[in-house]
PDB file of C-alpha atoms in Angstrom:
ATOM      1  CA  UNK Q  23      90.612 144.273  27.724  1.00 50.00           C
ATOM      2  CA  UNK Q  24      89.547 147.863  27.257  1.00 57.00           C
ATOM      3  CA  UNK Q  25      91.568 151.023  26.633  1.00 76.00           C
ATOM      4  CA  UNK Q  26      91.736 153.913  28.961  1.00 91.00           C
ATOM      5  CA  UNK Q  27      88.296 155.759  29.249  1.00 92.00           C
ATOM      6  CA  UNK Q  28      88.243 159.658  28.233  1.00 92.00           C
ATOM      7  CA  UNK Q  29      88.575 160.471  31.934  1.00 95.00           C
ATOM      8  CA  UNK Q  30      91.659 158.414  32.273  1.00 95.00           C
ATOM      9  CA  UNK Q  31      93.198 159.838  29.014  1.00 94.00           C
ATOM     10  CA  UNK Q  32      92.618 163.437  30.614  1.00 95.00           C
ATOM     11  CA  UNK Q  33      94.603 162.229  33.639  1.00 96.00           C
ATOM     12  CA  UNK Q  34      97.679 160.938  31.680  1.00 96.00           C
ATOM     13  CA  UNK Q  35      97.417 164.284  29.684  1.00 96.00           C
ATOM     14  CA  UNK Q  36      97.517 166.294  32.992  1.00 96.00           C
ATOM     15  CA  UNK Q  37     100.399 164.166  34.092  1.00 96.00           C
ATOM     16  CA  UNK Q  38     102.443 164.587  31.061  1.00 96.00           C
ATOM     17  CA  UNK Q  39     101.715 168.574  31.267  1.00 94.00           C
ATOM     18  CA  UNK Q  40     103.233 168.888  34.809  1.00 94.00           C
ATOM     19  CA  UNK Q  41     106.426 167.171  33.728  1.00 94.00           C
ATOM     20  CA  UNK Q  42     106.878 169.185  30.741  1.00 93.00           C
ATOM     21  CA  UNK Q  43     106.408 172.257  32.740  1.00 93.00           C
ATOM     22  CA  UNK Q  44     109.646 171.561  34.692  1.00 93.00           C
ATOM     23  CA  UNK Q  45     111.684 169.950  32.009  1.00 94.00           C
ATOM     24  CA  UNK Q  46     113.101 170.186  28.642  1.00 92.00           C
ATOM     25  CA  UNK Q  47     111.624 166.888  27.734  1.00 93.00           C
ATOM     26  CA  UNK Q  48     108.954 166.490  25.316  1.00 94.00           C
ATOM     27  CA  UNK Q  49     106.655 163.609  26.378  1.00 96.00           C
ATOM     28  CA  UNK Q  50     104.095 161.597  23.942  1.00 96.00           C
ATOM     29  CA  UNK Q  51     102.357 158.414  25.236  1.00 97.00           C
ATOM     30  CA  UNK Q  52     101.033 155.599  22.788  1.00 97.00           C
ATOM     31  CA  UNK Q  53      98.713 153.042  23.844  1.00 97.00           C
ATOM     32  CA  UNK Q  54      97.562 150.400  21.508  1.00 96.00           C
ATOM     33  CA  UNK Q  55      95.078 147.200  22.254  1.00 91.00           C
ATOM     34  CA  UNK Q  56      97.210 145.194  20.072  1.00 89.00           C
ATOM     35  CA  UNK Q  57     100.539 145.461  18.055  1.00 90.00           C
ATOM     36  CA  UNK Q  58      99.253 142.929  15.441  1.00 86.00           C
ATOM     37  CA  UNK Q  59      96.339 141.040  14.300  1.00 77.00           C
ATOM     38  CA  UNK Q  60      98.877 138.152  14.166  1.00 76.00           C
ATOM     39  CA  UNK Q  61      96.482 136.658  11.297  1.00 75.00           C
ATOM     40  CA  UNK Q  62      98.995 134.053  10.139  1.00 77.00           C
ATOM     41  CA  UNK Q  63      99.254 132.715  13.264  1.00 78.00           C
ATOM     42  CA  UNK Q  64      95.725 130.900  13.802  1.00 79.00           C
ATOM     43  CA  UNK Q  65      96.355 129.558  10.267  1.00 84.00           C
ATOM     44  CA  UNK Q  66      99.653 128.013  10.861  1.00 85.00           C
ATOM     45  CA  UNK Q  67      98.722 126.462  14.299  1.00 85.00           C
ATOM     46  CA  UNK Q  68      95.352 125.141  12.572  1.00 86.00           C
ATOM     47  CA  UNK Q  69      97.267 123.801   9.534  1.00 89.00           C
ATOM     48  CA  UNK Q  70      99.663 121.693  11.546  1.00 88.00           C
ATOM     49  CA  UNK Q  71      97.020 120.217  13.691  1.00 88.00           C
ATOM     50  CA  UNK Q  72      94.966 119.428  10.949  1.00 86.00           C
ATOM     51  CA  UNK Q  73      97.339 117.426   9.133  1.00 83.00           C
ATOM     52  CA  UNK Q  74      98.588 115.801  12.507  1.00 85.00           C
ATOM     53  CA  UNK Q  75      95.425 114.951  14.388  1.00 80.00           C
ATOM     54  CA  UNK Q  76      93.420 113.064  11.856  1.00 77.00           C
ATOM     55  CA  UNK Q  77      96.279 111.522  10.386  1.00 73.00           C
ATOM     56  CA  UNK Q  78      97.593 109.984  13.869  1.00 75.00           C
ATOM     57  CA  UNK Q  79      94.108 108.836  14.760  1.00 71.00           C
ATOM     58  CA  UNK Q  80      93.689 107.260  11.128  1.00 70.00           C
ATOM     59  CA  UNK Q  81      97.027 105.571  11.621  1.00 69.00           C
ATOM     60  CA  UNK Q  82      96.420 104.216  14.994  1.00 70.00           C
ATOM     61  CA  UNK Q  83      92.524 103.386  14.244  1.00 64.00           C
ATOM     62  CA  UNK Q  84      92.271 103.102  10.564  1.00 70.00           C
ATOM     63  CA  UNK Q  85      89.159 104.788  10.932  1.00 70.00           C
ATOM     64  CA  UNK Q  86      88.869 106.649   7.379  1.00 69.00           C
ATOM     65  CA  UNK Q  87      89.767 106.119   3.669  1.00 67.00           C
ATOM     66  CA  UNK Q  88      91.705 108.327   1.661  1.00 67.00           C
ATOM     67  CA  UNK Q  89      88.950 110.682   0.538  1.00 74.00           C
ATOM     68  CA  UNK Q  90      87.137 110.757   4.139  1.00 77.00           C
ATOM     69  CA  UNK Q  91      90.711 111.317   5.610  1.00 75.00           C
ATOM     70  CA  UNK Q  92      90.865 114.323   3.354  1.00 81.00           C
ATOM     71  CA  UNK Q  93      87.661 115.753   4.100  1.00 85.00           C
ATOM     72  CA  UNK Q  94      88.285 115.495   8.016  1.00 81.00           C
ATOM     73  CA  UNK Q  95      91.468 117.427   7.714  1.00 84.00           C
ATOM     74  CA  UNK Q  96      89.737 120.176   5.651  1.00 87.00           C
ATOM     75  CA  UNK Q  97      86.947 120.516   8.411  1.00 89.00           C
ATOM     76  CA  UNK Q  98      89.468 120.300  11.376  1.00 88.00           C
ATOM     77  CA  UNK Q  99      91.492 123.086   9.587  1.00 89.00           C
ATOM     78  CA  UNK Q 100      88.252 125.348   9.132  1.00 89.00           C
ATOM     79  CA  UNK Q 101      87.094 124.669  12.786  1.00 90.00           C
ATOM     80  CA  UNK Q 102      90.448 125.370  14.139  1.00 88.00           C
ATOM     81  CA  UNK Q 103      91.003 128.205  11.981  1.00 87.00           C
ATOM     82  CA  UNK Q 104      87.945 129.933  13.622  1.00 85.00           C
ATOM     83  CA  UNK Q 105      88.417 128.668  17.090  1.00 86.00           C
ATOM     84  CA  UNK Q 106      91.906 130.013  16.949  1.00 84.00           C
ATOM     85  CA  UNK Q 107      91.097 133.734  15.957  1.00 78.00           C
ATOM     86  CA  UNK Q 108      89.339 134.180  19.427  1.00 78.00           C
ATOM     87  CA  UNK Q 109      91.468 136.702  21.352  1.00 69.00           C
ATOM     88  CA  UNK Q 110      91.681 134.500  24.452  1.00 72.00           C
ATOM     89  CA  UNK Q 111      92.979 131.757  22.563  1.00 78.00           C
ATOM     90  CA  UNK Q 112      94.856 133.773  19.758  1.00 74.00           C
ATOM     91  CA  UNK Q 113      97.249 135.320  22.176  1.00 72.00           C
ATOM     92  CA  UNK Q 114      98.367 132.034  23.936  1.00 77.00           C
ATOM     93  CA  UNK Q 115      99.587 130.663  20.168  1.00 82.00           C
ATOM     94  CA  UNK Q 116     102.017 133.285  19.718  1.00 82.00           C
ATOM     95  CA  UNK Q 117     105.276 132.998  21.002  1.00 84.00           C
ATOM     96  CA  UNK Q 118     106.547 135.764  23.371  1.00 87.00           C
ATOM     97  CA  UNK Q 119     109.508 136.655  21.155  1.00 90.00           C
ATOM     98  CA  UNK Q 120     107.275 137.383  18.183  1.00 88.00           C
ATOM     99  CA  UNK Q 121     104.885 139.540  20.461  1.00 89.00           C
ATOM    100  CA  UNK Q 122     107.638 141.449  21.448  1.00 93.00           C
ATOM    101  CA  UNK Q 123     109.008 141.823  18.378  1.00 94.00           C
ATOM    102  CA  UNK Q 124     106.050 142.952  16.706  1.00 93.00           C
ATOM    103  CA  UNK Q 125     105.386 145.537  19.381  1.00 95.00           C
ATOM    104  CA  UNK Q 126     108.934 146.961  19.718  1.00 97.00           C
ATOM    105  CA  UNK Q 127     108.633 147.557  15.976  1.00 96.00           C
ATOM    106  CA  UNK Q 128     105.107 149.556  16.251  1.00 97.00           C
ATOM    107  CA  UNK Q 129     106.788 151.573  19.368  1.00 97.00           C
ATOM    108  CA  UNK Q 130     109.847 152.574  16.938  1.00 97.00           C
ATOM    109  CA  UNK Q 131     107.388 153.321  14.348  1.00 97.00           C
ATOM    110  CA  UNK Q 132     105.197 155.529  16.502  1.00 96.00           C
ATOM    111  CA  UNK Q 133     108.688 157.467  17.704  1.00 96.00           C
ATOM    112  CA  UNK Q 134     108.908 158.282  14.176  1.00 95.00           C
ATOM    113  CA  UNK Q 135     104.995 159.258  13.353  1.00 95.00           C
ATOM    114  CA  UNK Q 136     105.073 161.126  16.250  1.00 94.00           C
ATOM    115  CA  UNK Q 137     107.921 163.268  15.624  1.00 91.00           C
ATOM    116  CA  UNK Q 138     109.840 162.519  18.424  1.00 93.00           C
ATOM    117  CA  UNK Q 139     112.975 162.663  16.307  1.00 91.00           C
ATOM    118  CA  UNK Q 140     112.374 166.201  15.254  1.00 88.00           C
ATOM    119  CA  UNK Q 141     112.411 168.176  18.670  1.00 88.00           C
ATOM    120  CA  UNK Q 142     114.408 171.194  18.707  1.00 84.00           C
ATOM    121  CA  UNK Q 143     116.928 170.195  21.387  1.00 88.00           C
ATOM    122  CA  UNK Q 144     116.412 166.245  20.404  1.00 92.00           C
ATOM    123  CA  UNK Q 145     114.583 165.612  23.727  1.00 93.00           C
ATOM    124  CA  UNK Q 146     111.593 163.648  22.432  1.00 94.00           C
ATOM    125  CA  UNK Q 147     110.407 160.679  24.891  1.00 97.00           C
ATOM    126  CA  UNK Q 148     107.738 158.025  23.943  1.00 97.00           C
ATOM    127  CA  UNK Q 149     106.144 155.674  26.253  1.00 98.00           C
ATOM    128  CA  UNK Q 150     104.580 152.922  24.407  1.00 98.00           C
ATOM    129  CA  UNK Q 151     102.356 150.544  25.704  1.00 97.00           C
ATOM    130  CA  UNK Q 152     100.603 147.547  23.629  1.00 95.00           C
ATOM    131  CA  UNK Q 153      98.181 145.766  26.057  1.00 93.00           C
ATOM    132  CA  UNK Q 154      97.447 142.555  24.515  1.00 88.00           C
ATOM    133  CA  UNK Q 155     101.102 141.795  24.362  1.00 90.00           C
ATOM    134  CA  UNK Q 156     101.742 143.216  27.831  1.00 92.00           C
ATOM    135  CA  UNK Q 157     104.431 145.007  26.466  1.00 96.00           C
ATOM    136  CA  UNK Q 158     105.941 148.571  27.605  1.00 98.00           C
ATOM    137  CA  UNK Q 159     108.773 150.645  26.271  1.00 98.00           C
ATOM    138  CA  UNK Q 160     110.454 153.662  26.662  1.00 98.00           C
ATOM    139  CA  UNK Q 161     112.266 155.137  23.833  1.00 97.00           C
ATOM    140  CA  UNK Q 162     114.224 158.746  23.951  1.00 97.00           C
ATOM    141  CA  UNK Q 163     116.015 160.702  21.562  1.00 96.00           C
ATOM    142  CA  UNK Q 164     119.633 161.756  21.929  1.00 95.00           C
ATOM    143  CA  UNK Q 165     119.302 164.675  24.009  1.00 94.00           C
ATOM    144  CA  UNK Q 166     117.918 163.025  26.681  1.00 96.00           C
ATOM    145  CA  UNK Q 167     120.244 159.731  26.012  1.00 96.00           C
ATOM    146  CA  UNK Q 168     123.337 162.008  26.429  1.00 95.00           C
ATOM    147  CA  UNK Q 169     122.206 162.600  30.058  1.00 96.00           C
ATOM    148  CA  UNK Q 170     120.493 159.547  31.138  1.00 96.00           C
ATOM    149  CA  UNK Q 171     121.777 156.202  30.587  1.00 95.00           C
ATOM    150  CA  UNK Q 172     118.901 153.759  29.052  1.00 92.00           C
ATOM    151  CA  UNK Q 173     119.052 151.568  32.080  1.00 95.00           C
ATOM    152  CA  UNK Q 174     117.870 153.792  34.198  1.00 96.00           C
ATOM    153  CA  UNK Q 175     114.106 152.816  32.271  1.00 97.00           C
ATOM    154  CA  UNK Q 176     114.762 149.412  33.213  1.00 97.00           C
ATOM    155  CA  UNK Q 177     112.718 149.363  36.893  1.00 97.00           C
ATOM    156  CA  UNK Q 178     110.375 151.891  35.520  1.00 98.00           C
ATOM    157  CA  UNK Q 179     109.364 149.723  32.550  1.00 98.00           C
ATOM    158  CA  UNK Q 180     109.067 146.701  34.756  1.00 98.00           C
ATOM    159  CA  UNK Q 181     106.823 148.337  37.147  1.00 98.00           C
ATOM    160  CA  UNK Q 182     104.566 149.594  34.543  1.00 98.00           C
ATOM    161  CA  UNK Q 183     104.635 146.291  32.653  1.00 97.00           C
ATOM    162  CA  UNK Q 184     103.170 144.482  36.224  1.00 97.00           C
ATOM    163  CA  UNK Q 185     100.615 146.828  36.256  1.00 96.00           C
ATOM    164  CA  UNK Q 186      99.185 146.335  32.641  1.00 95.00           C
ATOM    165  CA  UNK Q 187      99.201 142.697  33.509  1.00 93.00           C
ATOM    166  CA  UNK Q 188      97.069 143.352  36.535  1.00 94.00           C
ATOM    167  CA  UNK Q 189      94.607 145.582  34.284  1.00 91.00           C
ATOM    168  CA  UNK Q 190      95.791 148.856  35.851  1.00 95.00           C
ATOM    169  CA  UNK Q 191      97.105 150.621  32.731  1.00 95.00           C
ATOM    170  CA  UNK Q 192      95.841 154.069  33.973  1.00 96.00           C
ATOM    171  CA  UNK Q 193      97.887 153.812  37.427  1.00 97.00           C
ATOM    172  CA  UNK Q 194     100.743 152.419  35.359  1.00 97.00           C
ATOM    173  CA  UNK Q 195     100.889 155.637  33.010  1.00 97.00           C
ATOM    174  CA  UNK Q 196     100.634 157.895  35.831  1.00 97.00           C
ATOM    175  CA  UNK Q 197     103.321 156.165  37.907  1.00 98.00           C
ATOM    176  CA  UNK Q 198     105.500 155.912  34.990  1.00 98.00           C
ATOM    177  CA  UNK Q 199     105.053 159.383  33.983  1.00 97.00           C
ATOM    178  CA  UNK Q 200     105.770 160.789  37.400  1.00 97.00           C
ATOM    179  CA  UNK Q 201     108.947 158.373  37.599  1.00 97.00           C
ATOM    180  CA  UNK Q 202     110.373 159.774  34.469  1.00 97.00           C
ATOM    181  CA  UNK Q 203     109.676 163.165  35.505  1.00 96.00           C
ATOM    182  CA  UNK Q 204     111.420 163.015  38.509  1.00 96.00           C
ATOM    183  CA  UNK Q 205     114.832 161.861  36.596  1.00 97.00           C
ATOM    184  CA  UNK Q 206     114.207 164.622  33.684  1.00 96.00           C
ATOM    185  CA  UNK Q 207     113.919 167.526  36.152  1.00 95.00           C
ATOM    186  CA  UNK Q 208     117.053 166.385  38.088  1.00 95.00           C
ATOM    187  CA  UNK Q 209     119.297 166.004  34.765  1.00 95.00           C
ATOM    188  CA  UNK Q 210     117.115 167.935  32.198  1.00 94.00           C
ATOM    189  CA  UNK Q 211     115.454 170.905  33.724  1.00 94.00           C
ATOM    190  CA  UNK Q 212     113.456 173.310  32.152  1.00 91.00           C
ATOM    191  CA  UNK Q 213     115.168 176.205  30.869  1.00 88.00           C
ATOM    192  CA  UNK Q 214     112.420 177.824  28.435  1.00 78.00           C
ATOM    193  CA  UNK Q 215     108.650 177.305  28.005  1.00 76.00           C
ATOM    194  CA  UNK Q 216     107.828 175.543  24.941  1.00 75.00           C
ATOM    195  CA  UNK Q 217     105.519 172.790  24.017  1.00 76.00           C
ATOM    196  CA  UNK Q 218     106.170 171.114  20.451  1.00 78.00           C
ATOM    197  CA  UNK Q 219     104.463 167.894  20.574  1.00 86.00           C
ATOM    198  CA  UNK Q 220     100.972 167.042  21.860  1.00 81.00           C
ATOM    199  CA  UNK Q 221     100.311 166.287  25.499  1.00 86.00           C
ATOM    200  CA  UNK Q 222      97.248 163.932  25.165  1.00 90.00           C
ATOM    201  CA  UNK Q 223      97.378 160.156  25.017  1.00 94.00           C
ATOM    202  CA  UNK Q 224      97.507 158.550  21.422  1.00 94.00           C
ATOM    203  CA  UNK Q 225      95.327 155.820  21.322  1.00 93.00           C
ATOM    204  CA  UNK Q 226      95.801 153.816  18.135  1.00 93.00           C
ATOM    205  CA  UNK Q 227      92.945 152.159  16.489  1.00 80.00           C
TER     206      UNK Q 227
END
């Protein structure tokens, strides 16, 4: 998994500027590789399996004495803890609801941290993507919500999410921004020139 290159980020920035010239909305895009490190998940799974597997094996096979059983459980726990920290395995251990909940929380924090709730006409829009979770969300301030129902973003989010799953995050951003721009230009056309928020793609560490 790789975040967008500098040229990709410049393309996203250019798409934002093009939309903002024709609408009063203020678009901010945020991209993160992962919304949480989920450090407790590998430990939880390793602990459960370290208790169950040696214990079940010993119950049916009577392989170990009490001291050896404890040692095997500790070794199993350590090995599995390290193994489950590998990104390719880690993400498969995390329930979808947990992944989406963490990503959604981060999206809302970014809406506040990027000052999208402080625009002059309450027309801030956040396009948030978390690659590891394959999660996309569009959040808008009241000035946009008053003229466009939240349901209008669902198809755009679904299309972008599919592109993230296919590794086409750059094209997903460009298509999403263009689709949002079409709706915004129709319902919230530009009435004056301003640029309150940065147009570049925000890439979280």
